[in-house]
Amino acid sequence: MESRKHLAAEKKRCNSHNCAQAVVCTYCDLVGLPEQTALDIAGAYGTGMGNMEGTCGALVGAGMIVGLAMKDRIESRARMKVMMEKFQQRNGATRCRLLKGIGTGKVLRDCPDCVADASEFLEEFLSQ
């Protein structure tokens, strides 16, 4: 599969999608999800779960695609754990608040780059 991570990152960069939507909409065709449905499903997960308090929306979006691709709850969780560990290792956090430097003043990663990273790890899984 040719990488789509830059396409996903651009959707976020130009503000047409939130982080979760950028990932879900970029890969929705691979799991048979209509794009408008993908846009709607991921709409509530921008700014991290809980409005910057929780998991990065890009990771949430990647998890949605993993679940649809795997169709197995246990395997989906195992794959998501691996993606989150890789994301944590690369970026130093998985929570939106920490990635954006809220409370610390130190931005660890910009949103388009988080989208690209989550997409990269998703693509590694999808190519297996």
mmCIF file of C-alpha atoms in Angstrom:
data_model
loop_
_atom_site.group_PDB
_atom_site.id
_atom_site.type_symbol
_atom_site.label_atom_id
_atom_site.label_comp_id
_atom_site.label_asym_id
_atom_site.label_seq_id
_atom_site.Cartn_x
_atom_site.Cartn_y
_atom_site.Cartn_z
ATOM 1 C CA MET A 1 0.000 0.000 0.000
ATOM 2 C CA GLU A 2 1.268 3.459 -0.870
ATOM 3 C CA SER A 3 1.487 5.648 2.209
ATOM 4 C CA ARG A 4 -1.396 8.000 2.842
ATOM 5 C CA LYS A 5 0.017 9.564 6.004
ATOM 6 C CA HIS A 6 0.805 12.858 4.276
ATOM 7 C CA LEU A 7 -2.741 13.039 2.917
ATOM 8 C CA ALA A 8 -4.105 12.489 6.421
ATOM 9 C CA ALA A 9 -1.771 15.132 7.876
ATOM 10 C CA GLU A 10 -2.818 17.638 5.203
ATOM 11 C CA LYS A 11 -6.503 17.133 6.087
ATOM 12 C CA LYS A 12 -5.637 18.278 9.597
ATOM 13 C CA ARG A 13 -3.195 20.977 8.524
ATOM 14 C CA CYS A 14 -5.787 22.726 6.347
ATOM 15 C CA ASN A 15 -8.417 22.420 9.136
ATOM 16 C CA SER A 16 -10.948 20.533 7.014
ATOM 17 C CA HIS A 17 -10.883 17.651 9.545
ATOM 18 C CA ASN A 18 -10.100 17.192 13.207
ATOM 19 C CA CYS A 19 -7.304 14.740 14.086
ATOM 20 C CA ALA A 20 -9.554 11.686 14.401
ATOM 21 C CA GLN A 21 -11.470 12.544 11.232
ATOM 22 C CA ALA A 22 -8.243 13.024 9.277
ATOM 23 C CA VAL A 23 -7.167 9.457 10.047
ATOM 24 C CA VAL A 24 -10.561 7.760 9.772
ATOM 25 C CA CYS A 25 -11.496 9.496 6.515
ATOM 26 C CA THR A 26 -8.124 8.753 4.926
ATOM 27 C CA TYR A 27 -8.471 5.003 5.483
ATOM 28 C CA CYS A 28 -12.259 4.495 5.539
ATOM 29 C CA ASP A 29 -12.341 3.028 2.036
ATOM 30 C CA LEU A 30 -10.093 0.166 3.165
ATOM 31 C CA VAL A 31 -12.694 -0.999 5.687
ATOM 32 C CA GLY A 32 -15.837 -0.285 3.680
ATOM 33 C CA LEU A 33 -16.903 2.770 5.658
ATOM 34 C CA PRO A 34 -18.591 5.579 3.695
ATOM 35 C CA GLU A 35 -16.629 8.819 4.035
ATOM 36 C CA GLN A 36 -19.547 10.860 5.389
ATOM 37 C CA THR A 37 -20.160 8.208 8.048
ATOM 38 C CA ALA A 38 -16.456 8.247 8.894
ATOM 39 C CA LEU A 39 -16.552 12.023 9.208
ATOM 40 C CA ASP A 40 -19.584 11.855 11.506
ATOM 41 C CA ILE A 41 -18.283 8.998 13.694
ATOM 42 C CA ALA A 42 -14.945 10.691 14.333
ATOM 43 C CA GLY A 43 -16.397 14.182 14.771
ATOM 44 C CA ALA A 44 -16.521 14.069 18.566
ATOM 45 C CA TYR A 45 -12.898 12.986 18.972
ATOM 46 C CA GLY A 46 -11.048 16.084 17.878
ATOM 47 C CA THR A 47 -8.960 17.836 20.506
ATOM 48 C CA GLY A 48 -8.331 14.498 22.132
ATOM 49 C CA MET A 49 -10.941 12.570 24.043
ATOM 50 C CA GLY A 50 -12.466 14.852 26.644
ATOM 51 C CA ASN A 51 -11.255 18.065 24.999
ATOM 52 C CA MET A 52 -7.498 17.633 25.436
ATOM 53 C CA GLU A 53 -7.758 15.611 28.620
ATOM 54 C CA GLY A 54 -7.533 12.196 26.988
ATOM 55 C CA THR A 55 -6.017 10.210 24.184
ATOM 56 C CA CYS A 56 -4.890 11.994 21.023
ATOM 57 C CA GLY A 57 -7.686 12.024 18.451
ATOM 58 C CA ALA A 58 -5.354 10.699 15.747
ATOM 59 C CA LEU A 59 -4.772 7.581 17.843
ATOM 60 C CA VAL A 60 -8.503 7.240 18.472
ATOM 61 C CA GLY A 61 -9.105 7.429 14.728
ATOM 62 C CA ALA A 62 -6.451 4.799 14.060
ATOM 63 C CA GLY A 63 -8.133 2.588 16.654
ATOM 64 C CA MET A 64 -11.462 2.937 14.881
ATOM 65 C CA ILE A 65 -9.929 1.701 11.633
ATOM 66 C CA VAL A 66 -8.150 -1.151 13.421
ATOM 67 C CA GLY A 67 -11.429 -2.285 14.962
ATOM 68 C CA LEU A 68 -13.195 -2.258 11.615
ATOM 69 C CA ALA A 69 -10.300 -4.061 9.925
ATOM 70 C CA MET A 70 -9.856 -6.731 12.620
ATOM 71 C CA LYS A 71 -13.468 -7.360 13.598
ATOM 72 C CA ASP A 72 -12.081 -8.998 16.732
ATOM 73 C CA ARG A 73 -12.157 -7.176 20.062
ATOM 74 C CA ILE A 74 -9.166 -8.918 21.623
ATOM 75 C CA GLU A 75 -6.940 -8.633 18.560
ATOM 76 C CA SER A 76 -7.986 -5.014 18.044
ATOM 77 C CA ARG A 77 -6.994 -4.112 21.599
ATOM 78 C CA ALA A 78 -3.642 -5.865 21.224
ATOM 79 C CA ARG A 79 -2.895 -3.992 17.988
ATOM 80 C CA MET A 80 -4.011 -0.690 19.525
ATOM 81 C CA LYS A 81 -1.694 -1.253 22.465
ATOM 82 C CA VAL A 82 1.257 -1.678 20.104
ATOM 83 C CA MET A 83 0.347 1.484 18.184
ATOM 84 C CA MET A 84 0.001 3.478 21.402
ATOM 85 C CA GLU A 85 3.360 2.220 22.677
ATOM 86 C CA LYS A 86 5.067 3.250 19.431
ATOM 87 C CA PHE A 87 3.366 6.643 19.523
ATOM 88 C CA GLN A 88 4.380 7.148 23.170
ATOM 89 C CA GLN A 89 7.962 6.181 22.414
ATOM 90 C CA ARG A 90 8.215 8.574 19.478
ATOM 91 C CA ASN A 91 6.360 11.540 20.980
ATOM 92 C CA GLY A 92 6.676 11.241 24.742
ATOM 93 C CA ALA A 93 2.905 11.166 25.340
ATOM 94 C CA THR A 94 -0.414 9.861 24.019
ATOM 95 C CA ARG A 95 -2.626 12.437 25.749
ATOM 96 C CA CYS A 96 -3.556 15.480 23.700
ATOM 97 C CA ARG A 97 -3.032 17.813 26.649
ATOM 98 C CA LEU A 98 0.578 16.718 27.088
ATOM 99 C CA LEU A 99 1.316 16.643 23.356
ATOM 100 C CA LYS A 100 0.120 20.248 23.056
ATOM 101 C CA GLY A 101 2.041 21.386 26.139
ATOM 102 C CA ILE A 102 -1.043 22.413 28.116
ATOM 103 C CA GLY A 103 0.142 22.949 31.672
ATOM 104 C CA THR A 104 3.791 22.293 30.817
ATOM 105 C CA GLY A 105 4.425 24.969 28.190
ATOM 106 C CA LYS A 106 6.407 22.431 26.157
ATOM 107 C CA VAL A 107 4.771 21.316 22.907
ATOM 108 C CA LEU A 108 5.849 17.753 22.180
ATOM 109 C CA ARG A 109 4.195 17.387 18.762
ATOM 110 C CA ASP A 110 1.942 19.432 16.483
ATOM 111 C CA CYS A 111 -1.404 17.971 15.430
ATOM 112 C CA PRO A 112 -0.560 17.278 11.764
ATOM 113 C CA ASP A 113 2.546 15.405 12.901
ATOM 114 C CA CYS A 114 0.495 13.378 15.397
ATOM 115 C CA VAL A 115 -1.876 12.496 12.546
ATOM 116 C CA ALA A 116 1.068 11.430 10.368
ATOM 117 C CA ASP A 117 2.528 9.301 13.171
ATOM 118 C CA ALA A 118 -0.756 7.556 13.991
ATOM 119 C CA SER A 119 -1.285 6.980 10.260
ATOM 120 C CA GLU A 120 2.196 5.527 9.875
ATOM 121 C CA PHE A 121 1.618 3.037 12.682
ATOM 122 C CA LEU A 122 -1.821 2.194 11.287
ATOM 123 C CA GLU A 123 -0.318 1.568 7.855
ATOM 124 C CA GLU A 124 2.268 -0.796 9.375
ATOM 125 C CA PHE A 125 -0.623 -2.843 10.745
ATOM 126 C CA LEU A 126 -2.734 -2.686 7.580
ATOM 127 C CA SER A 127 0.182 -3.829 5.403
ATOM 128 C CA GLN A 128 0.659 -7.047 7.397
#
